[in-house]
PDB file of C-alpha atoms in Angstrom:
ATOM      1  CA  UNK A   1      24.096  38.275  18.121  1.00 64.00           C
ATOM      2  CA  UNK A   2      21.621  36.254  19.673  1.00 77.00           C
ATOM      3  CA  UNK A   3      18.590  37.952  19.202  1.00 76.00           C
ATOM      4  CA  UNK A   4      19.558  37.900  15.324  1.00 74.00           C
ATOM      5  CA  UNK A   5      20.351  33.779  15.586  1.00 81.00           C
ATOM      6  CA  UNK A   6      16.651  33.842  17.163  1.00 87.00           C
ATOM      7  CA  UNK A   7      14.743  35.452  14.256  1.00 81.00           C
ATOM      8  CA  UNK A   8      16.925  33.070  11.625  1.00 81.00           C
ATOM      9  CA  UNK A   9      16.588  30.503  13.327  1.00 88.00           C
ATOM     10  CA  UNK A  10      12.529  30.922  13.721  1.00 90.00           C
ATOM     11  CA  UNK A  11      11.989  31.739   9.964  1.00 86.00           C
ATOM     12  CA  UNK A  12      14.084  29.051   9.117  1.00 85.00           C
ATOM     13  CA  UNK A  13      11.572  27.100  10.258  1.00 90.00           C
ATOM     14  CA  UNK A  14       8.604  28.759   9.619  1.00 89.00           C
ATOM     15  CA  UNK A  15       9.530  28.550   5.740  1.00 85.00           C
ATOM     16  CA  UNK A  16      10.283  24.650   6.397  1.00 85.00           C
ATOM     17  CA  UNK A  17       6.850  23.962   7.521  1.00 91.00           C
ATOM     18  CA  UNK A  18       5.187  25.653   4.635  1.00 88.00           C
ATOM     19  CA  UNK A  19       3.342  23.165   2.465  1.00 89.00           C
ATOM     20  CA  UNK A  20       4.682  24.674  -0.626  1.00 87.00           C
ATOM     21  CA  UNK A  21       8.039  25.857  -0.410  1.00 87.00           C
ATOM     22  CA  UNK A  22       8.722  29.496  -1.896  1.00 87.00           C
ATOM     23  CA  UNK A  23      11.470  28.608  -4.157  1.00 88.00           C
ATOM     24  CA  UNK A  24      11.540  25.153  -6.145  1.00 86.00           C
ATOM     25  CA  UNK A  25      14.843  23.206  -5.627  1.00 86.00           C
ATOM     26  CA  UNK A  26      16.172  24.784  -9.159  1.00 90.00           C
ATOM     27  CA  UNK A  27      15.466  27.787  -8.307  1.00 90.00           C
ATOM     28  CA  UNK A  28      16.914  27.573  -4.903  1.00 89.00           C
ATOM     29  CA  UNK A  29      20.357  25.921  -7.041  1.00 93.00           C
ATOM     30  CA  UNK A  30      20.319  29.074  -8.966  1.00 93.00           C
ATOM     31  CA  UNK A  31      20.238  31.662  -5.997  1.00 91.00           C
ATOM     32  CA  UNK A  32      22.948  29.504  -4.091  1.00 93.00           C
ATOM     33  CA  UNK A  33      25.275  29.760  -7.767  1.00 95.00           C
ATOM     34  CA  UNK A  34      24.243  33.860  -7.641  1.00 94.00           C
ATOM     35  CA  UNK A  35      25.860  33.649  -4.140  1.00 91.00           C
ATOM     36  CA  UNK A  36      28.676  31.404  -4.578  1.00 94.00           C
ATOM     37  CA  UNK A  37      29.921  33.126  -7.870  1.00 94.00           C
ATOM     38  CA  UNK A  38      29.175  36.598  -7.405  1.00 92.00           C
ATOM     39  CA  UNK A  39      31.247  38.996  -5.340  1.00 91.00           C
ATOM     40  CA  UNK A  40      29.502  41.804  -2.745  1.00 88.00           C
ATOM     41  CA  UNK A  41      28.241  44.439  -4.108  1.00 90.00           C
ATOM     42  CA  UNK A  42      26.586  45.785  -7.245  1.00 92.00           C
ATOM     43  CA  UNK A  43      26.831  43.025  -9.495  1.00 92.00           C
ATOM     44  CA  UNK A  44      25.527  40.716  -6.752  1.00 91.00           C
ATOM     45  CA  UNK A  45      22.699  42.964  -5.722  1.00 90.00           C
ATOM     46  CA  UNK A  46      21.952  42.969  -9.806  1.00 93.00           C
ATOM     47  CA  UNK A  47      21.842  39.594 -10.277  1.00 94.00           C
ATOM     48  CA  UNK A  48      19.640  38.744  -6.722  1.00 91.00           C
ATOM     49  CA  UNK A  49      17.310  41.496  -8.438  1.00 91.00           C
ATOM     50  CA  UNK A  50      17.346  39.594 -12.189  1.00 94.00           C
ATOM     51  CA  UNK A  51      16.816  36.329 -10.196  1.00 94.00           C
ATOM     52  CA  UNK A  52      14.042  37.282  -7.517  1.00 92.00           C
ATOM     53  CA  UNK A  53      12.028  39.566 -11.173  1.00 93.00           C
ATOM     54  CA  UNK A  54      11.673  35.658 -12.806  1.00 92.00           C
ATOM     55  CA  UNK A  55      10.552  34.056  -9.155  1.00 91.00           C
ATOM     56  CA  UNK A  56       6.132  34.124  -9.146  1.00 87.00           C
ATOM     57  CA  UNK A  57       4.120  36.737  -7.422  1.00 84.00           C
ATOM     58  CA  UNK A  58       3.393  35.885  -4.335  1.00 88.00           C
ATOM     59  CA  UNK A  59       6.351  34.442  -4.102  1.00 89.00           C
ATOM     60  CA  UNK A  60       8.345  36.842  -4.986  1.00 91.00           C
ATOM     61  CA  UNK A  61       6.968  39.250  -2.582  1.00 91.00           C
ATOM     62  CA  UNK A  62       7.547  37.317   0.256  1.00 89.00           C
ATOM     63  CA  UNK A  63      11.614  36.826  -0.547  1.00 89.00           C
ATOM     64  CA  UNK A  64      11.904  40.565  -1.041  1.00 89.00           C
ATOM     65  CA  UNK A  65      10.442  41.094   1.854  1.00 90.00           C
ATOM     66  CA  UNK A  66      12.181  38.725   3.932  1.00 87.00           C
ATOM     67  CA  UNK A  67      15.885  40.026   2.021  1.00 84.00           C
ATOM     68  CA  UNK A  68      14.796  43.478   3.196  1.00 87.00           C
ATOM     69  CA  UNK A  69      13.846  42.540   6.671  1.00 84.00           C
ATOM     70  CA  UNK A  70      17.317  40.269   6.991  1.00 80.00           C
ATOM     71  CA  UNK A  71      18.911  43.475   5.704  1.00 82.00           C
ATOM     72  CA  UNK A  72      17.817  45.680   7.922  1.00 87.00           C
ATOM     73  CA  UNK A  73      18.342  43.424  10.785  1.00 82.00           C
ATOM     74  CA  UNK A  74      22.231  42.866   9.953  1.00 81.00           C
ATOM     75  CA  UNK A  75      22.395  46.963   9.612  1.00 86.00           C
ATOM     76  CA  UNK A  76      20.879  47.452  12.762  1.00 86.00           C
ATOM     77  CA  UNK A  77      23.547  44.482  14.457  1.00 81.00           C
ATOM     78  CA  UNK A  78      26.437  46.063  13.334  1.00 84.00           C
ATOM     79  CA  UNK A  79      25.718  49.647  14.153  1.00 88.00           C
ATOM     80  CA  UNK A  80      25.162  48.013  16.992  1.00 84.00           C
ATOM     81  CA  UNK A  81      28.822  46.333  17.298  1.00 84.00           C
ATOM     82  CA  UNK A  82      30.251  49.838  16.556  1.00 86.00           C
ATOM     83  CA  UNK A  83      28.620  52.037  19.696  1.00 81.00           C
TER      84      UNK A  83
END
């Protein structure tokens, strides 16, 4: 648990000392409203996909990335939990 507290908690802020954040604060109301309103699963992974498609380039990029890596990281913890 800790080591995946460490690596939030380090991104966290490494994206709050960027100079130009990678989502503007509408953008950032929208994904929180995808979160809040849609349930696990498909339709959520849909609508991350629709949202993160209208987000620019380089941007864009760097969330998928980062959703992957968080992904992977969670999938790795709980196989983890289950040994």
């Amino acid at each position: 648990d800790s080591v995946v507290y460490t690596v939030a908690t380090l991104l966290k802020s490494f994206f709050r000392s960027l100079k130009c954040p990678l989502l503007c604060a509408k953008d950032m109301d929208r994904l929180q409203n995808i979160t809040q309103t849609q349930p696990e699963g498909p339709s959520l992974n849909r609508a991350l996909s629709t949202f993160l498609d209208q987000v620019q380039s380089p941007n864009r990029q760097v969330l998928r990335f980062l959703i992957r890596l968080l992904h992977d990281i969670t999938v790795r913890q709980q196989e983890q939990q289950e040994q």
